Amino acid sequence: MAVNQMTGRQSIEFHEAPHIISSASVVGPKEGDGPLGEWFDLISPEAEFGEDTWEEAESTMQKEALQTAIGKAKLSEWQIRYLFGGDLLAQLTATFFGNEESNVPLIGLYGACSTCGESLMLASMTVAAGYADYAAALTSSHFASAEKEFRFPLGYGSQRPLSATWTVTGSGAFVLAAKGGHVKITGVTPGKIVDMGIRDNMNMGACMAPAACDTIYQNLMDFNRQPEDYDQIITGDLGYVGQTILIDLLKEKGFDITQQHMDCGIEIYDRDTQDTHAGGSGCGCSAVVLAAMILPKLRKGIWKRVLFVPTGALLSKVSFNEGQAIPGIAHGVVLEHC
Amino acid sequence: MAVNQMTGRQSIEFHEAPHIISSASVVGPKEGDGPLGEWFDLISPEAEFGEDTWEEAESTMQKEALQTAIGKAKLSEWQIRYLFGGDLLAQLTATFFGNEESNVPLIGLYGACSTCGESLMLASMTVAAGYADYAAALTSSHFASAEKEFRFPLGYGSQRPLSATWTVTGSGAFVLAAKGGHVKITGVTPGKIVDMGIRDNMNMGACMAPAACDTIYQNLMDFNRQPEDYDQIITGDLGYVGQTILIDLLKEKGFDITQQHMDCGIEIYDRDTQDTHAGGSGCGCSAVVLAAMILPKLRKGIWKRVLFVPTGALLSKVSFNEGQAIPGIAHGVVLEHC
């Protein structure tokens, strides 16, 4: 049996690559109205999801996403050995209350908007090592709970410059197993914190682009690949501003990803009609775009190999108000058709 | 080669058990004055750790703990392939700002006070699977930053009932490798969320005891062991109130752990002179007691096998103010002398 192995400086290559055997996406009405609307599994007609608070609404999204993914895999909940989950809220409120009835051992994660990558990375490492027959990865974000958490409650009506992104109301869930799907995770590149000293919490793309650059560069070096070895290099939520910076930064390091680059935050909304400025963001953004758009294309073989790089901006209200900069982090996941 | 394997319902047994090759503890003055004072690696004479804010103080503790552990292992920072870290603050402020200069890929974790168990669990799974030569686990808590995060800033002078615990100002770091120490991690039991509907944020012991019971019970079942197969069963921060509840709950399930049970929150302070009420708490509590007291006894062979179960209470200011209960979670780590 070929064993999994460390590759290069910070990557892992799976020789027994785990499969993503099912996925699910649950979104709010604004996301349902966007260009990817027809591909989501469940679109709520209202952002409250039938709940009394924004936090409970987000928990409900998580619950529905996980149940849908488990159902699509024709499994029962007790067969999921470990759940790797997270969200943007302090103390992972959405994740813990969303999964408290699930009876599945839960590994709580926080990597800001990179958490979708972090959860897939750990779930794939767990399955590839034989620690679980089935593991799940689950993340979410909600526009209203995130505005309250990071800026102001919606009722305060804060203004948004054009560099600001719009937090996606959505949750994506993924079930992984040793075999059984048409998409496998062949490697991962856990990311480092990169702090370029940027202090603008209305320009997350600029905060995260250097971290995306670092992880993509390291992935290319570790696996000895060129950008064209990937059909797509897909970041989480850099938006239009961050995309430009990322492409420039990688050019300085000798790689031109203009042809391969796609960003989930750019794909999810229609810039001209939805008033979302620089694009979408949040750990729900990359998760629902992965479930609704990226995985289907990989399943069909339209894309053979994709580098998926959710990006996170590491700020809290406290650190921001205390004058700290906003560092970024990005985790890379290599997805291949099989 | 014997392979690692799933054991029972939710545990993992490592046949190539990774070793904890070094550990370090950094604490504040109150912890230094306590019964374990002489065993800590570094005691700061003031809780500010030379910084301007409580959050930066906590970050500095993490930095010092990690550097000390890496130094004791006679390694350089670049040799640590992955760092598994977390703290109690919203968006892991202490962890991200404490490690942004470290250049080590970082997996951010949140499991409330159970995070020390969560980080050791994932670091050991990573090393045992051959994904890293060296991995580190790092957690912290700080009394002042935690009061601000979960209750009120210190300046407000909130009152504390006797059931309240005192958040430990401390950080513990651990370096893991395939070989090289006298303590190995032979298995882990990732925990589930357990919600008994308790709503008192001044009685964390009661919130967490049912989760500790669930994880300990499952560990005993999965590994087919009796309490006496462990020299000690050590919870993170149940304190005096939670200890009583845990012992009662496990008796109802047919296991008497009265002889084996120890709690880090009870050990760290002197109840009679330090005015800490029900005991210590926080992800720094179990981490520094593990580094300063538990590991040395295991290294010397005074204890042969210990079940270490850090416990977490899953609340946030938001969920608490919205009337949610406080569920608990606990992750189990089996430590053995070698």
XYZ file of C-alpha atoms in Angstrom:
676
model
C 0.000 0.000 0.000
C 1.343 3.403 -0.955
C 1.364 5.649 2.078
C 0.332 9.241 2.368
C 3.279 11.525 2.571
C 4.568 14.934 3.398
C 5.276 16.860 0.233
C 7.646 19.803 0.071
C 7.626 22.360 2.802
C 4.057 22.298 4.066
C 1.814 20.052 1.929
C 0.477 16.517 2.226
C -0.123 14.169 -0.713
C -2.704 11.404 -0.304
C -1.895 8.238 -2.187
C -5.176 6.768 -1.005
C -7.065 9.934 -1.847
C -10.400 10.245 -0.036
C -13.511 11.001 -2.072
C -16.134 13.679 -1.553
C -19.134 11.377 -1.875
C -21.810 14.022 -1.429
C -22.308 17.732 -0.925
C -25.131 20.126 -0.156
C -25.728 23.876 -0.255
C -28.325 25.906 1.614
C -28.597 29.666 0.946
C -30.692 32.745 1.603
C -32.877 34.643 -0.863
C -30.184 37.038 -2.137
C -27.880 34.152 -3.058
C -30.822 32.357 -4.652
C -31.415 35.413 -6.854
C -27.758 35.418 -7.971
C -26.136 33.781 -11.011
C -25.732 30.400 -9.272
C -29.348 30.334 -8.043
C -30.473 27.310 -9.986
C -27.683 25.091 -8.625
C -28.267 25.408 -4.885
C -30.026 22.554 -3.098
C -32.178 24.718 -0.879
C -33.030 28.418 -1.080
C -34.901 29.965 1.806
C -37.451 32.611 0.804
C -36.444 34.647 3.873
C -33.122 35.138 5.628
C -34.580 34.255 9.050
C -34.972 30.567 8.118
C -38.039 30.509 10.373
C -36.039 31.396 13.502
C -36.155 34.254 16.012
C -32.505 35.310 15.871
C -29.861 35.572 13.148
C -27.650 33.135 15.042
C -30.402 30.513 15.163
C -31.082 31.127 11.478
C -27.441 30.307 10.753
C -27.617 27.196 12.953
C -30.680 26.041 11.047
C -28.869 26.440 7.736
C -26.037 24.244 9.027
C -28.462 21.596 10.215
C -30.226 21.508 6.861
C -27.007 21.450 4.862
C -25.581 18.541 6.852
C -28.804 16.528 6.756
C -29.099 17.070 3.002
C -25.509 15.963 2.366
C -25.936 12.885 4.573
C -29.214 12.055 2.814
C -27.648 12.387 -0.638
C -24.907 9.969 0.428
C -27.673 7.540 1.474
C -26.192 7.375 4.951
C -27.618 7.796 8.427
C -26.222 10.378 10.789
C -24.695 7.794 13.139
C -22.456 6.614 10.309
C -20.644 9.970 10.248
C -17.779 9.320 12.651
C -16.475 12.886 13.021
C -17.763 16.292 12.007
C -15.321 19.132 11.281
C -17.202 22.400 11.448
C -17.011 26.112 11.992
C -18.444 29.540 11.318
C -17.490 33.193 11.782
C -19.234 33.931 15.061
C -17.570 34.302 18.445
C -17.266 30.888 20.101
C -18.713 29.212 16.970
C -22.273 29.845 18.096
C -23.847 28.766 14.796
C -21.889 25.508 14.646
C -22.326 24.372 18.244
C -26.036 25.139 18.478
C -26.646 23.877 14.946
C -25.151 20.475 15.712
C -25.948 19.905 19.368
C -28.637 17.358 18.553
C -26.559 15.547 15.969
C -24.778 13.091 18.248
C -21.687 13.193 16.023
C -18.310 13.968 17.673
C -17.522 17.549 16.698
C -14.161 19.195 16.026
C -14.744 22.968 16.180
C -12.602 25.033 13.802
C -11.919 28.704 13.304
C -10.034 30.047 10.325
C -12.344 32.965 9.481
C -13.519 32.574 5.864
C -10.820 29.932 5.239
C -12.666 27.495 7.521
C -14.253 25.634 4.588
C -10.735 24.728 3.424
C -9.624 23.932 6.964
C -12.570 21.563 7.523
C -12.067 19.729 4.205
C -8.349 19.470 4.912
C -8.818 17.853 8.330
C -11.689 15.628 7.191
C -9.611 14.359 4.267
C -6.554 13.805 6.499
C -8.793 11.846 8.889
C -10.334 9.600 6.223
C -7.037 9.075 4.368
C -5.388 7.935 7.607
C -8.134 5.375 8.227
C -9.447 7.155 11.312
C -13.014 7.276 9.950
C -15.131 5.524 7.326
C -17.158 8.681 6.891
C -16.310 12.206 8.005
C -18.170 15.422 7.296
C -17.076 19.031 6.778
C -19.555 21.833 7.451
C -19.297 25.629 7.425
C -21.637 28.597 7.285
C -21.938 32.352 7.350
C -24.930 34.671 7.527
C -24.962 38.283 6.372
C -26.899 39.588 9.361
C -25.071 37.652 12.099
C -21.709 38.561 10.548
C -22.466 42.295 10.293
C -23.452 42.218 13.976
C -20.331 40.240 14.883
C -17.751 42.263 12.963
C -19.241 45.687 12.315
C -22.681 46.826 13.574
C -26.133 45.257 13.867
C -28.116 45.827 10.665
C -30.430 48.307 12.367
C -27.564 50.783 12.654
C -27.396 51.038 8.847
C -23.631 51.180 8.296
C -22.301 52.481 4.992
C -20.297 50.277 2.689
C -17.449 51.478 0.454
C -16.955 49.819 -2.940
C -14.059 47.736 -1.577
C -16.396 46.012 0.911
C -17.655 42.491 0.306
C -21.106 41.139 1.162
C -21.165 38.206 3.602
C -22.914 35.260 1.978
C -25.899 33.759 3.786
C -25.222 30.104 3.165
C -23.976 26.794 4.477
C -22.163 24.012 2.656
C -21.756 20.409 3.841
C -19.552 17.642 2.473
C -19.355 13.929 3.256
C -15.999 12.221 2.714
C -15.196 8.528 2.433
C -12.375 6.339 1.150
C -14.277 5.584 -2.060
C -17.588 6.242 -3.741
C -17.576 9.593 -5.507
C -16.236 11.160 -8.667
C -14.148 13.819 -6.934
C -11.156 13.019 -4.748
C -8.947 15.168 -2.547
C -5.410 14.308 -3.603
C -3.539 16.769 -1.431
C -3.713 19.702 0.954
C -1.583 22.744 1.749
C -2.272 24.124 5.247
C -1.600 27.851 5.256
C 0.422 30.273 7.353
C -0.661 33.622 8.754
C 0.432 36.473 6.493
C 0.246 40.013 7.873
C 0.952 42.863 5.472
C -0.170 45.470 7.998
C -3.479 46.303 6.297
C -5.979 47.885 8.714
C -9.076 48.471 6.566
C -11.936 46.204 7.678
C -13.923 47.343 4.643
C -11.312 45.905 2.285
C -11.019 42.243 3.176
C -9.807 41.312 -0.292
C -6.613 43.291 0.248
C -6.132 41.691 3.699
C -6.454 38.142 2.356
C -4.735 38.328 -1.053
C -1.166 38.026 0.359
C -2.151 34.848 2.263
C -3.775 33.383 -0.849
C -0.580 34.179 -2.766
C 1.549 32.469 -0.106
C -0.533 29.266 -0.064
C -0.881 29.016 -3.861
C 2.851 29.628 -4.337
C 3.700 27.003 -1.718
C 1.279 24.515 -3.259
C 2.890 24.956 -6.696
C 6.369 24.534 -5.196
C 5.483 21.568 -2.952
C 3.769 19.607 -5.727
C 6.225 20.840 -8.366
C 3.429 22.181 -10.559
C 2.781 25.122 -12.845
C -0.506 27.072 -12.818
C -1.552 25.294 -16.032
C -1.426 21.956 -14.186
C -4.700 23.132 -12.656
C -7.826 23.722 -14.721
C -8.830 26.285 -12.128
C -7.214 27.941 -9.135
C -10.203 29.040 -7.057
C -9.963 31.394 -4.091
C -12.698 31.753 -1.490
C -13.736 35.349 -1.226
C -11.095 37.793 -2.425
C -13.618 39.647 -4.578
C -12.627 42.004 -7.385
C -10.132 44.041 -5.342
C -8.367 41.020 -3.880
C -8.258 39.206 -7.219
C -6.231 41.995 -8.823
C -3.801 42.047 -5.904
C -3.404 38.244 -5.892
C -2.618 38.093 -9.610
C -0.065 40.900 -9.261
C 1.596 39.316 -6.218
C 1.922 35.924 -7.889
C 3.378 37.514 -11.011
C 6.103 38.985 -8.815
C 6.869 35.426 -7.705
C 7.038 34.223 -11.291
C 3.585 32.650 -11.724
C 0.824 34.033 -13.943
C -2.557 32.600 -12.895
C -4.669 35.013 -14.985
C -6.025 32.139 -17.102
C -6.780 29.817 -14.190
C -8.034 32.136 -11.484
C -11.622 32.152 -10.318
C -13.027 33.531 -7.061
C -16.152 32.225 -5.340
C -16.953 35.718 -4.068
C -17.012 37.028 -7.639
C -19.141 34.142 -8.950
C -21.924 34.176 -6.384
C -23.471 37.615 -6.992
C -24.224 39.724 -10.054
C -22.127 42.828 -9.569
C -24.312 44.988 -11.809
C -27.698 44.266 -10.268
C -27.128 42.994 -6.711
C -25.270 45.941 -5.156
C -22.692 43.681 -3.530
C -19.719 45.922 -4.377
C -16.460 43.884 -4.323
C -18.219 40.474 -4.201
C -19.322 37.839 -1.693
C -17.439 36.654 1.391
C -17.800 34.469 4.482
C -17.144 30.790 5.158
C -20.509 30.080 3.578
C -19.373 31.672 0.296
C -16.658 29.219 -0.735
C -18.643 26.309 0.758
C -21.832 26.820 -1.257
C -19.955 27.668 -4.473
C -17.917 24.479 -4.026
C -21.053 22.400 -3.482
C -23.184 24.025 -6.177
C -20.740 24.827 -8.970
C -17.193 23.492 -8.540
C -17.918 19.892 -7.514
C -20.513 19.333 -10.287
C -17.962 20.430 -12.905
C -15.339 18.146 -11.392
C -17.808 15.253 -11.183
C -18.603 15.563 -14.874
C -14.911 15.822 -15.763
C -15.311 19.324 -17.270
C -12.477 20.189 -14.902
C -9.896 17.496 -14.101
C -7.897 19.166 -11.360
C -8.677 22.247 -9.290
C -6.809 24.031 -6.495
C -9.428 25.286 -4.027
C -8.107 27.964 -1.659
C -10.584 29.457 0.838
C -9.175 32.660 2.313
C -9.693 34.134 5.767
C -9.209 37.595 7.271
C -8.135 37.362 10.901
C -9.846 40.166 12.731
C -12.202 40.554 15.630
C -14.032 43.648 16.793
C -11.658 43.749 19.763
C -8.375 43.390 17.854
C -9.591 45.871 15.238
C -10.628 48.454 17.836
C -7.313 47.977 19.618
C -5.529 49.041 16.425
C -4.221 45.667 15.277
C -3.759 45.025 11.572
C -5.825 42.357 9.790
C -3.674 39.363 8.855
C -4.888 36.711 6.423
C -4.706 32.916 6.158
C -5.569 30.535 3.316
C -5.735 26.730 3.209
C -5.330 24.851 -0.077
C -7.199 21.692 -1.124
C -6.404 19.843 -4.368
C -9.562 18.395 -5.953
C -9.436 15.933 -8.856
C -11.966 14.206 -11.074
C -12.001 10.411 -10.799
C 3.522 -2.290 10.355
C 0.506 -2.224 12.640
C -1.878 0.461 11.455
C -3.814 2.972 13.487
C -7.416 2.018 13.799
C -10.883 3.094 14.708
C -11.837 1.703 18.066
C -15.417 1.295 19.197
C -17.936 3.971 18.478
C -15.869 7.138 18.432
C -12.246 6.515 19.465
C -8.965 6.028 17.619
C -6.131 3.763 18.780
C -2.605 4.551 17.620
C -0.401 1.522 17.137
C 2.472 3.803 16.263
C 1.728 6.075 19.181
C 3.222 9.560 18.834
C 5.301 10.944 21.685
C 5.030 14.254 23.471
C 8.705 15.146 23.253
C 8.499 18.449 25.095
C 6.104 20.743 26.896
C 6.096 24.216 28.391
C 3.895 26.245 30.711
C 3.692 30.016 31.092
C 1.434 31.519 33.774
C 0.500 34.736 35.544
C 1.290 35.724 39.135
C -1.821 34.212 40.739
C -1.090 30.794 39.232
C 2.541 31.150 40.270
C 1.391 31.697 43.855
C -0.733 28.526 43.759
C 0.153 24.961 44.807
C 1.782 24.139 41.435
C 3.878 27.320 41.400
C 7.276 25.682 41.551
C 6.601 23.490 38.494
C 5.756 26.124 35.901
C 8.434 27.079 33.379
C 7.761 30.783 33.420
C 5.789 32.923 35.871
C 5.174 36.535 34.974
C 5.281 38.944 37.928
C 2.367 40.855 36.379
C -0.658 39.737 34.369
C 0.011 42.273 31.582
C 3.088 40.377 30.384
C 4.563 43.738 29.390
C 1.778 44.493 26.888
C -0.811 47.263 26.541
C -3.942 45.106 26.257
C -5.152 41.849 27.829
C -5.418 40.269 24.385
C -1.795 41.092 23.572
C -0.780 39.769 26.989
C -2.415 36.467 26.129
C -0.726 36.422 22.711
C 2.627 36.986 24.381
C 2.034 34.045 26.724
C 1.343 31.804 23.723
C 4.489 32.982 21.968
C 6.624 32.318 25.035
C 5.067 28.905 25.704
C 5.621 27.726 22.135
C 9.187 29.020 21.955
C 10.005 27.387 25.284
C 8.581 24.019 24.193
C 10.425 24.159 20.862
C 13.643 25.099 22.664
C 13.304 22.235 25.150
C 12.897 19.837 22.222
C 16.135 21.264 20.790
C 14.352 22.106 17.574
C 14.060 25.224 15.451
C 10.696 26.725 14.670
C 10.858 25.824 10.965
C 10.959 22.140 11.937
C 7.427 22.335 13.347
C 5.348 21.380 10.333
C 1.898 22.274 11.676
C 0.628 24.138 14.719
C -2.777 23.286 16.216
C -3.870 26.173 18.397
C -6.736 27.992 19.998
C -8.004 30.155 22.824
C -11.310 31.378 24.244
C -11.554 34.765 22.555
C -13.826 35.656 19.654
C -12.096 34.823 16.369
C -9.114 33.340 18.279
C -7.505 36.752 18.707
C -4.820 35.518 21.111
C -3.795 32.614 18.895
C -3.674 34.406 15.560
C -1.827 37.479 16.804
C 0.418 35.390 19.025
C 1.601 33.244 16.135
C 1.550 35.569 13.154
C 5.324 35.857 13.102
C 5.914 32.154 13.578
C 5.836 31.090 9.927
C 4.310 27.719 10.903
C 1.097 26.635 9.122
C -1.674 27.139 11.666
C -4.865 25.160 12.207
C -7.161 27.343 14.335
C -9.385 25.439 16.775
C -12.274 26.323 19.034
C -13.662 23.938 21.616
C -13.950 26.382 24.527
C -11.912 25.026 27.464
C -11.690 21.612 25.755
C -9.381 23.080 23.103
C -6.239 21.721 24.793
C -7.636 18.206 24.262
C -8.744 19.044 20.740
C -5.295 20.365 19.772
C -3.450 17.336 21.221
C -5.916 15.011 19.520
C -5.399 16.530 16.060
C -1.634 16.910 16.501
C -1.332 13.246 17.526
C -3.572 12.107 14.640
C -1.361 14.125 12.273
C 1.947 12.724 13.542
C 0.631 9.147 13.815
C -0.527 9.281 10.192
C 2.905 10.408 9.022
C 1.712 13.848 7.935
C 4.356 15.631 10.030
C 7.690 14.866 11.678
C 6.938 17.454 14.337
C 3.598 19.053 15.186
C 2.767 21.399 18.041
C -0.348 21.964 20.161
C -0.837 25.323 21.857
C -3.651 26.832 23.927
C -4.145 29.714 26.327
C -6.582 31.637 28.457
C -6.270 34.861 30.422
C -8.464 35.857 33.351
C -8.895 39.460 32.248
C -9.479 38.841 28.534
C -11.925 36.030 29.347
C -13.962 38.106 31.824
C -14.253 40.797 29.162
C -15.183 38.233 26.508
C -17.773 36.270 28.452
C -19.009 38.489 31.281
C -17.863 42.081 31.856
C -14.571 43.979 31.667
C -12.781 43.842 35.034
C -13.436 47.530 35.691
C -17.149 46.768 36.089
C -16.402 44.653 39.158
C -18.845 41.774 38.673
C -19.769 39.578 41.630
C -18.913 35.910 41.651
C -21.051 33.207 43.298
C -19.318 30.224 44.911
C -20.132 28.034 41.903
C -18.056 30.287 39.622
C -14.596 29.254 38.479
C -11.610 31.527 37.977
C -10.175 31.631 34.446
C -6.520 30.631 34.560
C -3.971 33.051 33.109
C -1.699 30.605 31.369
C -0.570 28.983 28.165
C 0.674 25.450 27.554
C 2.591 24.213 24.509
C 3.437 20.666 23.441
C 5.693 19.303 20.704
C 4.805 15.902 19.276
C 6.935 13.525 17.212
C 6.941 9.859 16.258
C 9.611 9.068 18.869
C 11.764 10.743 21.442
C 9.909 11.234 24.694
C 8.775 9.245 27.701
C 5.062 9.948 27.242
C 3.058 8.719 24.284
C -0.507 9.351 23.150
C -1.960 5.908 22.535
C -5.507 6.910 21.705
C -8.085 9.673 21.500
C -11.828 9.985 21.994
C -13.276 13.040 20.209
C -16.333 14.238 22.095
C -19.925 15.079 21.248
C -21.939 18.118 22.311
C -24.045 17.359 25.386
C -26.763 19.838 26.317
C -28.588 19.301 29.605
C -30.345 22.660 29.387
C -28.262 24.394 32.058
C -28.364 28.196 31.727
C -26.135 29.422 34.572
C -22.950 31.017 33.210
C -21.625 31.242 36.767
C -21.706 27.447 37.102
C -19.583 26.112 34.279
C -18.807 22.913 36.167
C -22.448 21.875 35.971
C -22.591 22.733 32.260
C -19.539 20.632 31.413
C -19.876 17.600 33.724
C -22.409 15.765 31.493
C -20.072 16.096 28.495
C -17.120 14.828 30.555
C -19.266 11.884 31.646
C -20.212 11.112 28.043
C -16.609 11.154 26.775
C -15.167 9.176 29.710
C -17.938 6.582 29.429
C -17.375 6.263 25.681
C -13.613 5.980 26.164
C -14.054 3.145 28.663
C -16.463 1.356 26.315
C -14.419 1.908 23.139
C -11.162 0.677 24.693
C -12.932 -1.962 26.783
C -11.432 -0.622 30.013
C -12.448 -0.125 33.619
C -11.651 3.052 35.581
C -8.844 1.187 37.386
C -7.099 0.641 34.040
C -6.169 4.304 34.381
C -3.946 5.610 37.167
C -5.783 8.899 36.835
C -8.813 10.188 34.965
C -8.166 13.909 34.757
C -10.767 16.453 33.667
C -9.889 19.970 32.566
C -11.791 22.453 34.644
C -14.923 21.047 36.242
C -13.944 22.423 39.633
C -15.510 21.226 42.882
C -19.137 21.539 41.739
C -18.592 19.775 38.437
C -16.502 17.021 40.021
C -19.361 15.966 42.289
C -21.786 15.911 39.363
C -19.402 13.945 37.127
C -18.812 11.260 39.747
C -22.569 10.923 40.347
C -23.377 10.749 36.623
C -20.768 8.068 35.959
C -22.006 6.025 38.919
C -25.430 6.010 37.261
C -23.754 4.495 34.195
C -22.049 1.846 36.322
C -18.555 3.310 36.715
C -17.084 4.615 39.963
C -14.135 6.914 39.268
C -13.855 8.306 42.801
C -10.388 6.783 43.231
C -9.054 7.888 39.861
C -10.572 11.307 39.373
C -8.514 14.474 39.441
C -9.428 17.891 38.028
C -6.905 20.457 36.783
C -9.157 23.297 37.956
C -9.058 21.922 41.508
C -5.291 21.386 41.498
C -4.159 24.773 40.250
C -5.369 27.048 43.074
C -5.511 26.820 46.842
C -9.200 27.016 47.651
C -8.659 28.257 51.190
C -6.339 31.158 50.485
C -6.777 32.174 46.841
C -10.492 33.064 46.755
C -11.048 31.161 43.514
C -14.354 29.611 44.598
C -15.112 26.452 42.576
C -11.609 26.222 41.044
C -9.705 27.222 37.917
C -10.957 27.096 34.328
C -10.033 28.096 30.770
C -8.076 26.363 28.024
C -4.921 27.507 29.776
C -5.909 25.598 32.924
C -5.711 22.032 31.623
C -2.773 22.951 29.370
C -0.476 24.280 32.100
C -1.427 21.564 34.591
C -0.674 18.956 31.916
C 2.711 20.526 31.175
C 3.712 21.233 34.779
C 2.290 18.322 36.759
C 0.751 15.488 34.721
C 3.469 14.973 32.108
C 6.326 14.979 34.664
C 4.583 12.216 36.645
C 4.027 10.219 33.473
C 7.625 10.774 32.354
C 8.930 9.405 35.637
C 6.538 6.452 35.492
C 4.768 7.452 38.736
C 1.648 7.181 36.601
C 1.614 4.610 33.781
C -1.618 5.511 32.016
C -3.817 8.574 32.314
C -7.051 9.624 30.607
C -6.861 13.385 30.076
C -10.249 14.983 29.340
C -10.331 18.773 28.888
C -13.893 20.032 29.124
C -15.506 22.997 27.368
C -18.649 25.042 27.998
C -20.167 26.219 24.729
C -21.484 29.686 25.335
C -20.993 33.127 23.899
C -22.251 36.445 25.196
C -24.696 36.475 22.279
C -26.092 32.964 22.705
C -26.319 33.467 26.464
C -28.140 36.794 26.139
C -30.491 35.245 23.589
C -31.548 32.701 26.196
C -29.759 29.634 24.878
C -28.605 26.962 27.303
C -24.896 26.213 27.775
C -23.964 22.847 26.251
C -20.665 21.156 27.003
C -18.062 19.187 25.052
C -15.054 17.136 26.186
C -12.262 15.490 24.196
C -10.331 12.526 25.619
C -6.597 11.844 25.188
C -4.967 8.644 26.491
C -1.438 9.325 27.782
C 0.986 6.510 28.665
C 4.462 6.270 30.136
C 7.062 4.766 27.790
